[in-house]
Structure formats: C-alpha cells, structure tokens
Short mmCIF file of C-alpha atoms in Angstrom, two decimals:
data_model
loop_
_atom_site.label_atom_id
_atom_site.label_comp_id
_atom_site.label_asym_id
_atom_site.label_seq_id
_atom_site.Cartn_x
_atom_site.Cartn_y
_atom_site.Cartn_z
CA MET A 1 -5.96 -1.21 133.96
CA SER A 2 -3.38 -4.43 134.27
CA THR A 3 -0.24 -4.10 132.35
CA ILE A 4 -0.30 -6.96 129.60
CA SER A 5 2.68 -8.73 131.71
CA GLU A 6 0.44 -8.95 134.85
CA ARG A 7 -2.55 -10.76 132.33
CA PHE A 8 -0.09 -12.98 131.31
CA PHE A 9 0.91 -13.83 134.60
CA LEU A 10 -2.50 -14.38 135.77
CA LEU A 11 -3.17 -16.43 132.88
CA GLN A 12 -0.50 -18.74 133.69
CA SER A 13 -1.54 -19.05 137.03
CA HIS A 14 -5.43 -19.83 135.31
CA LEU A 15 -3.87 -22.98 133.46
CA GLU A 16 -1.88 -23.66 136.75
CA LYS A 17 -5.09 -23.81 138.84
CA ASN A 18 -6.12 -27.04 138.08
CA CYS A 19 -2.69 -28.75 139.54
CA LYS A 20 -3.09 -26.42 142.42
CA SER A 21 0.44 -27.54 143.54
CA LYS A 22 2.66 -24.95 144.82
CA ILE A 23 5.30 -25.94 142.34
CA SER A 24 3.71 -25.98 139.21
CA LYS A 25 2.58 -22.35 140.32
CA ILE A 26 6.47 -21.37 140.75
CA THR A 27 7.79 -23.38 137.71
CA GLY A 28 5.06 -21.70 135.68
CA TYR A 29 6.35 -18.17 137.28
CA VAL A 30 9.67 -18.82 136.48
CA SER A 31 9.38 -19.86 132.67
CA PHE A 32 7.15 -16.98 132.15
CA THR A 33 10.02 -14.84 133.55
CA MET A 34 12.56 -16.91 131.30
CA ARG A 35 10.71 -16.25 128.35
CA LYS A 36 10.22 -12.06 128.70
CA PHE A 37 13.79 -12.40 129.07
CA LEU A 38 14.02 -14.21 125.75
CA PHE A 39 11.45 -11.94 124.27
CA SER A 40 13.35 -8.90 125.14
CA VAL A 41 16.45 -10.24 123.58
CA LEU A 42 14.61 -11.07 120.49
CA SER A 43 13.11 -7.62 120.41
CA ILE A 44 16.59 -6.32 119.99
CA GLY A 45 15.39 -7.00 116.30
CA PRO A 46 12.16 -6.12 114.75
CA ILE A 47 8.95 -8.55 115.76
CA PRO A 48 6.72 -9.26 112.97
CA ALA A 49 3.06 -7.32 113.48
CA HIS A 50 1.53 -10.15 112.24
CA VAL A 51 2.14 -13.99 111.60
CA ALA A 52 -0.37 -16.58 110.07
CA PHE A 53 -0.38 -20.40 110.88
CA ILE A 54 -0.98 -23.05 108.57
CA MET A 55 -1.56 -25.57 111.03
CA ASP A 56 -0.64 -28.72 109.49
CA GLY A 57 0.17 -32.15 110.99
CA ASN A 58 -2.56 -32.91 113.52
CA ARG A 59 -3.64 -36.27 112.34
CA ARG A 60 -0.08 -37.37 111.29
CA PHE A 61 0.70 -36.75 115.01
CA ALA A 62 -2.02 -39.08 116.29
CA LYS A 63 -1.33 -41.65 114.01
CA ARG A 64 2.47 -41.46 114.67
CA HIS A 65 1.85 -41.62 118.63
CA THR A 66 -0.19 -44.62 118.75
CA LEU A 67 -0.68 -44.45 122.50
CA LEU A 68 -3.11 -41.58 121.18
CA GLN A 69 -5.79 -44.27 120.20
CA ASP A 70 -7.02 -42.44 117.05
CA SER A 71 -9.85 -44.97 116.70
CA ILE A 72 -11.31 -44.52 119.95
CA ASP A 73 -10.71 -40.32 119.48
CA PRO A 74 -10.77 -39.64 115.95
CA ALA A 75 -10.11 -36.14 117.05
CA SER A 76 -7.09 -36.64 119.49
CA GLY A 77 -4.84 -34.95 116.84
CA HIS A 78 -7.13 -32.06 116.49
CA ARG A 79 -7.07 -31.58 120.41
CA LEU A 80 -3.45 -31.61 120.82
CA GLY A 81 -3.47 -29.10 118.03
CA PHE A 82 -5.68 -27.09 120.42
CA ARG A 83 -3.24 -26.94 122.74
CA SER A 84 -0.68 -26.15 120.64
CA LEU A 85 -2.55 -23.29 119.42
CA ILE A 86 -3.33 -21.51 122.55
CA SER A 87 0.32 -21.89 123.34
CA THR A 88 1.88 -20.32 120.21
CA ILE A 89 -0.65 -17.74 120.53
CA GLN A 90 0.21 -16.72 124.33
CA TYR A 91 3.72 -16.60 123.06
CA CYS A 92 3.01 -14.38 119.98
CA TYR A 93 1.30 -12.06 121.92
CA GLU A 94 3.79 -11.97 124.73
CA MET A 95 6.62 -11.27 122.10
CA GLY A 96 4.61 -8.28 120.56
CA MET A 97 2.83 -9.18 117.90
CA LYS A 98 -0.64 -7.88 117.42
CA CYS A 99 -2.00 -10.08 115.35
CA VAL A 100 -2.32 -13.88 114.46
CA THR A 101 -3.72 -15.65 112.15
CA VAL A 102 -4.77 -19.30 111.92
CA TYR A 103 -5.91 -21.50 109.02
CA ALA A 104 -8.32 -23.59 111.14
CA PHE A 105 -10.54 -25.32 108.25
CA SER A 106 -10.46 -25.05 104.52
CA ILE A 107 -13.75 -25.09 102.25
CA ASP A 108 -11.69 -27.99 100.51
CA ASN A 109 -11.67 -29.86 103.90
CA PHE A 110 -15.44 -30.64 103.19
CA LYS A 111 -14.54 -32.85 101.13
CA ARG A 112 -13.42 -35.24 103.96
CA SER A 113 -15.55 -38.05 105.24
CA PRO A 114 -19.28 -36.60 106.73
CA GLN A 115 -17.80 -37.84 110.13
CA GLU A 116 -14.84 -36.38 110.15
CA VAL A 117 -16.65 -32.76 109.10
CA GLN A 118 -18.98 -33.37 112.17
CA LEU A 119 -16.31 -33.83 114.23
CA LEU A 120 -14.65 -30.91 113.73
CA MET A 121 -17.56 -29.05 113.58
CA ASP A 122 -18.06 -30.06 116.81
CA LEU A 123 -14.60 -29.75 118.07
CA MET A 124 -14.31 -26.57 116.91
CA ARG A 125 -18.02 -25.42 118.73
CA GLU A 126 -16.52 -26.74 121.84
CA LYS A 127 -13.21 -24.83 121.67
CA ILE A 128 -14.66 -21.88 120.68
CA GLU A 129 -17.00 -21.82 123.99
CA GLU A 130 -13.51 -22.65 126.19
CA MET A 131 -11.75 -20.03 124.65
CA SER A 132 -15.11 -17.66 125.27
CA ALA A 133 -15.36 -19.07 128.55
CA GLU A 134 -14.96 -16.50 131.87
CA ASP A 135 -11.71 -18.40 132.53
CA GLY A 136 -10.49 -18.00 128.85
CA VAL A 137 -8.20 -17.23 126.84
CA LEU A 138 -10.21 -14.36 124.84
CA LYS A 139 -10.93 -12.38 128.46
CA SER A 140 -7.59 -13.00 129.87
CA LEU A 141 -5.39 -11.56 127.14
CA ASP A 142 -8.48 -9.22 125.89
CA VAL A 143 -7.86 -10.76 122.84
CA LYS A 144 -10.33 -9.53 119.55
CA ILE A 145 -11.46 -12.53 117.57
CA ASN A 146 -12.38 -12.44 114.17
CA PHE A 147 -13.71 -16.02 112.04
CA TRP A 148 -12.98 -15.26 108.02
CA GLY A 149 -14.52 -17.25 105.74
CA ASN A 150 -18.10 -18.42 104.26
CA LEU A 151 -19.62 -18.78 107.61
CA GLU A 152 -23.11 -19.94 106.10
CA LEU A 153 -21.16 -23.30 105.57
CA LEU A 154 -20.59 -24.01 108.99
CA THR A 155 -23.24 -25.99 110.52
CA GLU A 156 -25.84 -24.04 112.42
CA PRO A 157 -24.17 -24.35 116.47
CA THR A 158 -20.53 -23.52 115.29
CA ARG A 159 -21.63 -20.93 112.90
CA LEU A 160 -23.42 -19.25 116.35
CA SER A 161 -20.87 -20.04 118.71
CA ALA A 162 -18.45 -18.20 116.32
CA LYS A 163 -20.56 -14.91 116.11
CA ARG A 164 -21.25 -15.40 119.85
CA ALA A 165 -17.28 -14.72 119.87
CA MET A 166 -17.02 -12.18 117.59
CA ASP A 167 -20.01 -10.16 119.12
CA THR A 168 -18.58 -10.50 122.64
CA THR A 169 -15.14 -9.36 122.10
CA MET A 170 -15.64 -6.86 119.51
CA HIS A 171 -14.55 -4.23 121.78
CA ASN A 172 -11.44 -5.54 123.40
CA LYS A 173 -8.71 -3.49 122.88
CA GLY A 174 -5.90 -6.03 122.86
CA PRO A 175 -4.30 -8.16 120.14
CA VAL A 176 -6.24 -9.84 117.38
CA LEU A 177 -6.80 -13.65 116.20
CA SER A 178 -8.49 -14.21 112.78
CA VAL A 179 -9.45 -17.83 112.77
CA CYS A 180 -10.26 -18.97 109.12
CA VAL A 181 -13.16 -21.37 108.70
CA ALA A 182 -14.98 -22.41 105.73
CA TYR A 183 -12.28 -20.42 103.98
CA THR A 184 -10.55 -20.20 100.91
CA SER A 185 -8.51 -17.37 99.41
CA THR A 186 -10.35 -17.56 95.97
CA ASP A 187 -13.66 -17.83 97.83
CA GLU A 188 -12.86 -14.77 100.11
CA ILE A 189 -11.52 -12.70 96.42
CA THR A 190 -15.03 -13.89 94.67
CA HIS A 191 -17.06 -12.53 97.48
CA ALA A 192 -14.93 -9.04 97.65
CA ILE A 193 -15.71 -9.08 93.71
CA GLU A 194 -19.29 -9.54 94.02
CA ALA A 195 -19.36 -7.17 96.92
CA SER A 196 -17.59 -4.48 94.55
CA VAL A 197 -19.58 -4.95 91.37
CA ARG A 198 -22.68 -4.96 93.43
CA ASP A 199 -21.41 -1.43 94.99
CA LEU A 200 -21.00 0.14 91.42
CA LYS A 201 -22.97 3.04 90.83
CA GLY A 202 -22.44 2.20 86.74
CA LYS A 203 -20.27 4.40 86.17
CA ASP A 204 -16.94 4.01 88.51
CA GLN A 205 -14.11 1.53 87.42
CA VAL A 206 -13.19 -1.37 90.02
CA GLU A 207 -10.09 -0.66 91.22
CA VAL A 208 -7.59 -3.16 93.29
CA SER A 209 -8.40 -0.53 96.37
CA ASP A 210 -12.31 -1.66 95.73
CA LEU A 211 -11.62 -5.46 96.22
CA GLU A 212 -9.04 -4.92 98.94
CA ARG A 213 -11.80 -3.19 100.99
CA ASN A 214 -14.04 -6.08 100.56
CA LEU A 215 -11.74 -8.87 101.70
CA TYR A 216 -12.16 -9.93 105.43
CA SER A 217 -8.61 -8.38 106.01
CA ALA A 218 -9.17 -5.25 104.84
CA SER A 219 -8.45 -3.53 108.17
CA TYR A 220 -5.41 -5.31 108.68
CA ALA A 221 -2.01 -5.44 107.89
CA GLU A 222 -0.84 -7.84 106.21
CA PRO A 223 0.87 -10.93 107.49
CA ASP A 224 4.87 -10.77 107.89
CA ILE A 225 5.47 -14.54 107.73
CA ILE A 226 3.42 -17.08 107.14
CA ILE A 227 4.59 -20.70 108.90
CA ARG A 228 3.19 -24.10 107.57
CA THR A 229 4.12 -26.35 109.78
CA SER A 230 4.78 -30.36 109.27
CA GLY A 231 7.34 -29.37 106.25
CA GLU A 232 4.51 -28.50 103.68
CA THR A 233 5.53 -26.29 101.12
CA ARG A 234 1.72 -25.41 99.67
CA LEU A 235 -0.11 -22.21 100.64
CA SER A 236 -3.47 -24.23 99.77
CA ASN A 237 -5.51 -21.24 98.70
CA PHE A 238 -4.49 -19.40 101.89
CA LEU A 239 -4.03 -15.45 102.31
CA LEU A 240 -2.96 -15.72 98.43
CA TRP A 241 -3.94 -11.90 97.84
CA GLN A 242 -2.57 -10.67 101.04
CA SER A 243 1.15 -12.28 100.99
CA ASP A 244 2.72 -11.02 98.23
CA PHE A 245 5.81 -9.67 100.65
CA THR A 246 5.00 -12.43 103.17
CA HIS A 247 8.22 -14.53 104.68
CA LEU A 248 6.63 -18.27 103.81
CA GLN A 249 8.23 -20.64 106.50
CA ASN A 250 7.71 -24.28 106.50
CA PRO A 251 9.41 -26.06 109.38
CA LYS A 252 9.15 -29.83 109.55
CA GLN A 253 8.01 -30.05 112.77
CA LEU A 254 4.13 -31.50 112.92
CA TRP A 255 1.76 -28.82 114.45
CA PRO A 256 1.54 -30.27 117.99
CA GLU A 257 4.99 -30.28 118.39
CA PHE A 258 5.32 -26.48 117.21
CA SER A 259 7.01 -24.91 120.29
CA LEU A 260 8.20 -21.94 121.80
CA ARG A 261 12.11 -22.79 120.61
CA HIS A 262 10.69 -22.91 116.67
CA LEU A 263 8.57 -20.03 117.17
CA VAL A 264 11.82 -18.29 118.29
CA LEU A 265 13.98 -19.56 115.09
CA ALA A 266 10.81 -18.57 113.21
CA VAL A 267 11.20 -14.46 114.34
CA LEU A 268 15.28 -14.97 113.95
CA ASP A 269 15.09 -16.24 110.72
CA TYR A 270 12.44 -13.39 109.35
CA GLN A 271 14.77 -10.78 111.34
CA LEU A 272 17.98 -11.80 108.93
CA VAL A 273 15.60 -10.99 105.56
CA TYR A 274 13.53 -8.15 107.15
CA ALA A 275 16.25 -5.45 105.75
CA TYR A 276 15.92 -6.21 102.61
CA LEU A 277 12.16 -7.26 102.39
CA LYS A 278 11.93 -3.67 104.04
CA LYS A 279 13.80 -1.97 101.09
CA ARG A 280 11.93 -4.01 98.59
CA LYS A 281 8.59 -2.83 99.75
CA GLU A 282 9.88 0.92 100.23
CA GLU A 283 10.70 0.91 96.14
CA ILE A 284 7.30 -0.02 95.44
CA GLU A 285 5.28 2.26 97.56
CA LYS A 286 6.93 5.40 96.60
CA ASN A 287 5.42 4.37 93.09
CA LYS A 288 1.91 4.15 94.24
CA MET B 1 13.36 -15.16 88.01
CA ASP B 2 15.17 -13.44 90.68
CA GLY B 3 18.71 -12.28 90.94
CA ASN B 4 20.09 -10.26 88.20
CA GLY B 5 21.10 -7.40 90.10
CA ARG B 6 22.69 -9.22 93.01
CA TRP B 7 24.82 -11.39 90.45
CA ALA B 8 25.79 -8.37 89.01
CA ASN B 9 26.64 -6.51 92.38
CA ARG B 10 28.63 -9.78 93.18
CA ARG B 11 30.83 -9.80 90.31
CA GLY B 12 31.20 -5.45 90.15
CA LEU B 13 29.05 -5.56 86.56
CA THR B 14 25.81 -3.68 85.92
CA ARG B 15 23.01 -4.47 86.34
CA VAL B 16 22.20 -4.57 83.10
CA GLU B 17 24.53 -7.59 82.50
CA GLY B 18 22.99 -9.03 84.79
CA HIS B 19 19.89 -9.01 83.02
CA LYS B 20 21.42 -9.76 80.05
CA ALA B 21 23.39 -13.48 81.70
CA GLY B 22 19.91 -14.03 82.96
CA GLU B 23 18.75 -14.84 78.91
CA ALA B 24 20.82 -18.15 78.89
CA ALA B 25 19.59 -19.27 81.75
CA LEU B 26 16.11 -18.80 80.47
CA LEU B 27 16.52 -20.70 77.12
CA ASP B 28 18.19 -23.13 79.00
CA VAL B 29 15.66 -24.00 81.31
CA VAL B 30 13.38 -24.08 78.63
CA ALA B 31 15.56 -26.70 76.70
CA GLY B 32 15.14 -28.39 80.13
CA ALA B 33 12.06 -28.27 80.92
CA ILE B 34 11.29 -29.51 77.15
CA GLN B 35 13.45 -32.42 77.92
CA ALA B 36 11.66 -33.36 81.70
CA GLY B 37 7.94 -33.30 79.85
CA VAL B 38 6.89 -30.08 81.01
CA LYS B 39 4.05 -28.79 79.05
CA HIS B 40 3.65 -25.07 80.79
CA LEU B 41 6.08 -23.13 81.52
CA SER B 42 5.55 -19.35 82.75
CA VAL B 43 8.30 -16.62 83.62
CA TYR B 44 7.60 -13.65 85.07
CA ALA B 45 9.62 -11.76 82.64
CA PHE B 46 8.41 -8.05 84.08
CA SER B 47 6.54 -6.87 87.10
CA THR B 48 3.93 -4.21 87.01
CA GLU B 49 5.91 -3.32 90.31
CA ASN B 50 8.86 -3.17 88.06
CA TRP B 51 8.06 0.19 86.80
CA SER B 52 9.26 1.36 90.46
CA ARG B 53 12.82 0.57 89.00
CA SER B 54 15.07 3.42 88.07
CA PRO B 55 13.90 4.95 84.52
CA ASP B 56 17.20 3.90 83.20
CA GLU B 57 16.57 0.49 84.49
CA VAL B 58 12.91 0.25 82.95
CA ARG B 59 14.29 1.56 79.74
CA PHE B 60 16.86 -1.17 79.55
CA LEU B 61 14.31 -3.67 80.50
CA MET B 62 11.65 -2.80 78.18
CA GLY B 63 14.43 -3.04 75.12
CA PHE B 64 15.77 -6.02 76.71
CA ASN B 65 12.33 -7.88 76.55
CA ARG B 66 11.46 -6.82 72.78
CA ASP B 67 15.23 -7.95 71.98
CA VAL B 68 15.05 -11.23 73.45
CA LEU B 69 11.58 -12.20 71.94
CA HIS B 70 13.25 -11.07 68.53
CA ARG B 71 16.34 -12.59 68.90
CA ARG B 72 15.11 -15.97 70.30
CA ARG B 73 11.74 -16.43 68.59
CA ASP B 74 12.93 -18.78 65.53
CA GLN B 75 14.81 -21.07 68.16
CA LEU B 76 12.00 -21.28 70.50
CA ASN B 77 9.60 -21.77 67.14
CA GLU B 78 12.12 -24.78 65.75
CA TRP B 79 12.15 -26.44 69.55
CA GLY B 80 8.40 -26.48 68.99
CA VAL B 81 7.28 -24.13 72.15
CA ARG B 82 4.34 -21.94 71.85
CA VAL B 83 4.45 -18.43 73.27
CA ARG B 84 1.98 -16.63 75.05
CA TRP B 85 1.76 -13.63 76.70
CA ALA B 86 0.14 -12.98 80.18
CA GLY B 87 -0.01 -9.23 81.07
CA ARG B 88 -1.75 -5.99 80.47
CA LYS B 89 -1.51 -3.07 77.88
CA PRO B 90 -0.88 0.19 79.88
CA ARG B 91 2.32 1.35 79.86
CA LEU B 92 4.41 -1.36 78.21
CA TRP B 93 5.96 -0.12 74.99
CA GLY B 94 4.24 -0.82 71.60
CA SER B 95 7.33 -2.19 70.62
CA VAL B 96 7.50 -5.19 72.92
CA ILE B 97 4.04 -5.38 72.70
CA LYS B 98 4.52 -6.24 68.86
CA GLU B 99 7.35 -8.43 69.27
CA LEU B 100 4.70 -10.69 72.12
CA GLN B 101 2.23 -10.64 69.57
CA PHE B 102 4.54 -11.44 66.54
CA ALA B 103 5.87 -14.81 68.39
CA GLU B 104 2.71 -15.59 69.56
CA GLU B 105 1.81 -15.74 65.84
CA LEU B 106 4.81 -17.24 64.53
CA THR B 107 4.62 -20.33 67.52
CA ARG B 108 0.81 -20.91 67.46
CA ALA B 109 1.08 -24.10 66.24
CA ASN B 110 3.45 -25.65 68.25
CA ASP B 111 2.99 -28.11 70.81
CA VAL B 112 5.84 -29.36 72.34
CA LEU B 113 5.56 -27.36 75.45
CA THR B 114 3.60 -23.62 76.06
CA LEU B 115 5.82 -20.78 77.57
CA THR B 116 3.55 -17.85 78.78
CA MET B 117 5.48 -15.04 79.18
CA CYS B 118 4.39 -12.88 81.73
CA VAL B 119 5.31 -9.15 80.95
CA ASN B 120 3.68 -6.13 82.70
CA TYR B 121 2.10 -8.72 84.75
CA GLY B 122 0.44 -8.30 88.66
CA GLY B 123 -1.42 -10.63 90.42
CA ARG B 124 -3.97 -8.41 91.97
CA VAL B 125 -3.69 -6.37 88.69
CA GLU B 126 -4.96 -9.37 86.91
CA ILE B 127 -8.00 -10.26 89.13
CA ALA B 128 -8.94 -6.09 89.12
CA ASP B 129 -8.49 -6.79 85.15
CA ALA B 130 -11.25 -9.28 85.37
CA VAL B 131 -13.02 -7.78 87.32
CA ARG B 132 -13.22 -4.76 85.26
CA SER B 133 -14.38 -7.07 82.45
CA ILE B 134 -16.98 -8.45 85.06
CA ALA B 135 -18.28 -5.04 86.33
CA ASP B 136 -18.76 -3.89 82.47
CA ASP B 137 -21.12 -6.99 81.78
CA VAL B 138 -22.79 -5.92 84.90
CA ALA B 139 -23.40 -2.73 84.13
CA ALA B 140 -24.82 -3.45 80.74
CA GLY B 141 -27.16 -6.20 82.55
CA ARG B 142 -25.51 -8.64 80.76
CA LEU B 143 -24.66 -10.32 83.96
CA LYS B 144 -26.38 -10.30 87.59
CA PRO B 145 -23.73 -10.11 90.52
CA SER B 146 -24.84 -13.14 91.72
CA ALA B 147 -23.14 -14.97 88.87
CA VAL B 148 -20.04 -14.14 90.05
CA SER B 149 -18.38 -17.10 90.74
CA GLU B 150 -14.69 -18.71 91.06
CA LYS B 151 -15.16 -20.31 87.69
CA LEU B 152 -16.29 -17.04 86.18
CA ILE B 153 -13.50 -15.35 87.54
CA GLN B 154 -11.00 -18.01 85.69
CA ARG B 155 -12.44 -17.34 82.62
CA ARG B 156 -11.98 -13.63 82.94
CA LEU B 157 -7.54 -14.25 83.34
CA TYR B 158 -5.74 -13.50 80.94
CA LEU B 159 -4.70 -16.62 79.50
CA PRO B 160 -8.43 -18.66 80.97
CA ASP B 161 -7.22 -21.71 79.46
CA MET B 162 -3.67 -21.80 81.01
CA PRO B 163 -3.70 -24.68 83.74
CA ASP B 164 -3.00 -24.46 87.55
CA VAL B 165 0.79 -23.94 88.24
CA ASP B 166 1.80 -27.21 90.31
CA LEU B 167 5.40 -26.10 90.66
CA PHE B 168 6.38 -22.42 91.30
CA VAL B 169 10.35 -22.51 91.61
CA ARG B 170 11.88 -19.05 92.88
CA SER B 171 15.87 -17.98 92.32
CA SER B 172 18.06 -15.98 94.52
CA GLY B 173 16.61 -17.72 97.82
CA GLU B 174 13.67 -15.30 98.42
CA GLN B 175 11.20 -17.41 100.02
CA ARG B 176 7.90 -14.93 98.81
CA THR B 177 5.10 -15.16 96.27
CA SER B 178 5.27 -11.50 94.99
CA ASN B 179 1.64 -12.29 93.83
CA PHE B 180 2.90 -14.24 90.61
CA LEU B 181 0.35 -15.86 89.29
CA LEU B 182 -1.69 -15.41 92.47
CA TRP B 183 -4.82 -17.06 91.64
CA GLU B 184 -3.43 -19.94 89.47
CA SER B 185 -0.82 -20.85 92.18
CA ALA B 186 -3.53 -21.49 94.92
CA TYR B 187 -1.81 -25.24 95.32
CA ALA B 188 0.94 -24.99 93.82
CA GLU B 189 4.27 -26.31 95.48
CA PHE B 190 6.67 -24.00 95.98
CA VAL B 191 10.62 -24.59 95.59
CA PHE B 192 13.17 -21.59 96.93
CA LEU B 193 16.24 -22.14 95.52
CA ASP B 194 19.19 -20.01 96.70
CA THR B 195 20.66 -19.99 92.65
CA LEU B 196 21.12 -16.52 91.72
CA TRP B 197 19.22 -16.55 88.16
CA PRO B 198 21.78 -15.81 86.21
CA ASP B 199 23.44 -18.98 87.64
CA PHE B 200 20.54 -21.26 87.17
CA SER B 201 20.72 -24.07 84.59
CA ARG B 202 18.29 -26.55 83.57
CA VAL B 203 19.90 -29.31 86.12
CA ASP B 204 18.15 -26.50 88.82
CA LEU B 205 15.19 -27.18 87.23
CA TRP B 206 15.13 -30.63 87.46
CA ARG B 207 16.15 -30.66 91.01
CA ALA B 208 13.04 -28.31 91.94
CA ILE B 209 10.79 -31.11 90.03
CA GLU B 210 12.44 -33.50 91.79
CA LEU B 211 11.87 -32.09 95.05
CA TYR B 212 8.28 -31.53 93.80
CA LEU B 213 7.39 -35.26 93.24
CA ASP B 214 8.56 -36.19 96.16
CA ARG B 215 5.54 -34.15 97.94
CA ASP B 216 2.38 -35.46 98.33
CA ARG B 217 -0.40 -33.46 97.20
CA ARG B 218 -4.12 -33.87 99.08
CA PHE B 219 -5.96 -30.92 97.81
CA GLY B 220 -7.40 -30.54 101.17
CA GLY B 221 -8.90 -34.02 101.40
CA ALA B 222 -7.74 -36.55 103.81
CA VAL B 223 -4.60 -38.87 104.25
CA ASP B 224 -5.44 -42.13 103.33
CA THR B 225 -2.23 -44.02 103.37
CA PRO B 226 -0.07 -43.35 106.99
CA THR B 227 2.85 -41.63 105.93
CA VAL B 228 6.13 -41.77 108.43
#
C-alpha cells in the first residue's frame, strides 16, 4: 500500500504528464518537496481536521479578466474555479486534513437564468466524470466523495454522475470530500426534521441528537474553519447547524485566486485562536 | 454581547463587574439603533450553553438579567421600545421569566424598536423545540410528516413573526456564530468587531451598519451589475 506522499507524487506526475517535459516534472517534484517542508513546519501547530469552502467569485474573476471572453464560454470563471478546487483539496489533504466540504451549488442558485443553471449542471457532470476517471483525483488520492443536498433537484444526468461517483468511492479509505449541491442548510434541517418525525413511535421525544443523526453530515466532525472567498461575509445558508464553533474567515481573494499561500495564512489564523476555542468547547462539553 | 469576562480580567476586576459594565453598553446600543432607524434588535443575553459556567456566575447572571429588566423597563418603555423574549422555560429562574413577561406586557404597544432579549436561548435547541411541537401534531394525527416544510418550521420558532437577521454583530473579536439565531441568520451579513462588549457604544453599532451598507447582497441570484 503506497504512502500518502508517494500517492501525491504520483498525482503530481499525472498532472505534469500532459506537458511531457522533463523540466516540468522536475519543477513539480521540487514544489512538492517544498510544500512537504512547509506543511511539516505548519504541523507544529494544530492542523484543522475539517475545512469548508464557499467558493465565491468565479464569475467576477471571469468578468475582471476580459481575456477570458465571458460571452464565448460563460462557464469560464467556473472552469478556473474547478482547477482552484482541485489544487486546494490536494494541498488540504497533503497538509493532513481529513475532510473538505465545499458549497458548489445552492438551491438558491436555481434562481439564476435557465441557461446558466443548465450550463452549471453540465459543467458539474463533466467535472464529476473527470474526477472519477481512472487517472482522476478521486482514485489517485483514495478520496471518498459525498454529495450533500436535495439531489432530486439536479438534472438527471448530473444526479446519476454524482450517484455513480459516490458508489464507486464508497469504500475508499482516504480523505473525504463533501460537495454540497442543490443544498441549503435550512433544507437539510427540514429533511432531517421530516425524517426524525417519521421515525417517531408516537411516545418518543425528539431531541437535538435525533436531528443531528439525520443531517447529511451525521457521521462527520463539524468544520473547524469555513472560508468564504471574495471578501463576502455571509454563510448564505451553508452549514448553519454545524458551524456553532467554526472559525469564519473571509479572505478578499476571488475563488480562482485562492492559492497555497492563502490556505497557509488561513491555517495560521486558525492556529492563533485554536487554544481559546478548545477551552470554550471543553467547558460546554463537560456540561452536556 | 461577548467580552465582559475578558474586559474584567484586563482590569483586574471580577467577571461580575464585567457583566455590570456591559449593561450600559447595551442601553447605549439600543439608543443608537433607534437613532439609526433600526426596527429590530436582538441580543444574546443568556445562552443555553452558559449553564456550563460556574454556579456562582450562573446565579449572578440569572439575578442580573432579572434586575436589568426591572431597572430599565421604564426607560425602554419611554423610548418606545417593545421588549420581547426569545428562549425557553426549562431551568430559567421563575423570577427572570416574570420580569420578561412583565416587560413584554408593559411595552406591548410600542413600535419604535423591537428589542428581543434572547434569554435561555440556543439555536439548535430552538429548532428542537419547534420539532417537538411538530412531532406532537404528527403523533396526534393533526399533521402529516410530508407537510414538514421550511415555512412550517419558521412558524414554530419562538417568535415566528421576527424578521430574518440582516446584520449579525459580534464583539470581542470572536469569529463564530455560536448558533445564535441559527435559522434566522441564514443570509445575515457578519461583522466581527474587536471591541469588548463593555467598551461597545452606539458608534460601534453605526460602524457595523456602515460596513453592512457597503455589502452587495445577492441571495444566490446573479450579479447584474459588474462589480470591480
């Protein structure tokens, strides 16, 4: 069984394969090694186990960089956003995080124009297939993928891709990627309530733990950090229940600009507040 | 209203004195909200998680909430503030509940500003309490499980007619929600200020409002005008 480092190096090589040049392979190896050193220094402090991202700013990025000709490919911002997602999760897992959750598509986003919605559905399907491919990131990093949301609202081909990806990676032992699509927190809670209420045998009282058991996130730890890019300061109906102790961050970079150094800064910021958060959490746990 | 304890520690005072200093800050913020034209203000006075504090501090906080309500209700009434309570009864001192109910009754007809005191409140607990009332209806056959919807849940919260939160301010630099008004803050703008609560004044509130006004709230829809 290859180690995580070997697997990452293999992935790096896969990514460089297209260029086929020795130089790019060497620079790939050098940057990987430098990251390994950087992350080992970071690990002197606590590394968050679970980070969630609200990937905001794709369209603004495309509009700003008019070279990308938004009108020719209206999804250009989102394609770059996807690239940013893949490299970000790679860094997260290299750093030792066990879970990454991302807000990919909200139920509110169905309000956008039908053309944009269809575009996003198609793009999602395309990217799920890409990730699930033989040389894709899910296989090479042994990632278990979840899709959280009201999946019935997705278009059929997209929903099927998502289901296939979940089935294929169900037994993977590596890190977890939870993608929130057709999701809102209030919808998630509503479904949990409906399920809890159906489960009742008539005499039981519904407790907080019953609701928690029925959330999509039931078997996972709560996020340590939620990062919303592009400087926005709302949760927009994302993980409302699970985020009571979550450290909220809103870097001003747009999602396609979010890079390794921003992630490192995010973790350093978290490390500064960690001791205080831990103390407050323990006080409350002891009372339960 | 975070930071009373830290404020006190920095001055070598007891936590109790920190909470006392917080009272003046609250009244100033209420006055500032009225001046700014805010119609609804909710404050987290006592959380269900605060029961885990030391028994002395809990005893103080219960008595303090009761006394502040008693001391300030006439002043708030004069200002035209309508006081309301969001929270649950279990464990909450009877004397505090009495003061809350008295203040609610006294100020019922006011319409300048609605001040919601969240006392013995918890975000998850509020939803669990709503679910309990829904579950009772389902068990009694008055409601089908398939009828459970966001609207139904909204109607079973402590104060169903309270509008959603637009601006969520937390003092003392803590950057988390603590599940305060969990359901109602789905689309709220968060402003985290470093000021400790006893140092908070109406000016800090206005600063938060200014930051809020600068933001672009889209509620999931598209960006129609290009922003630079």
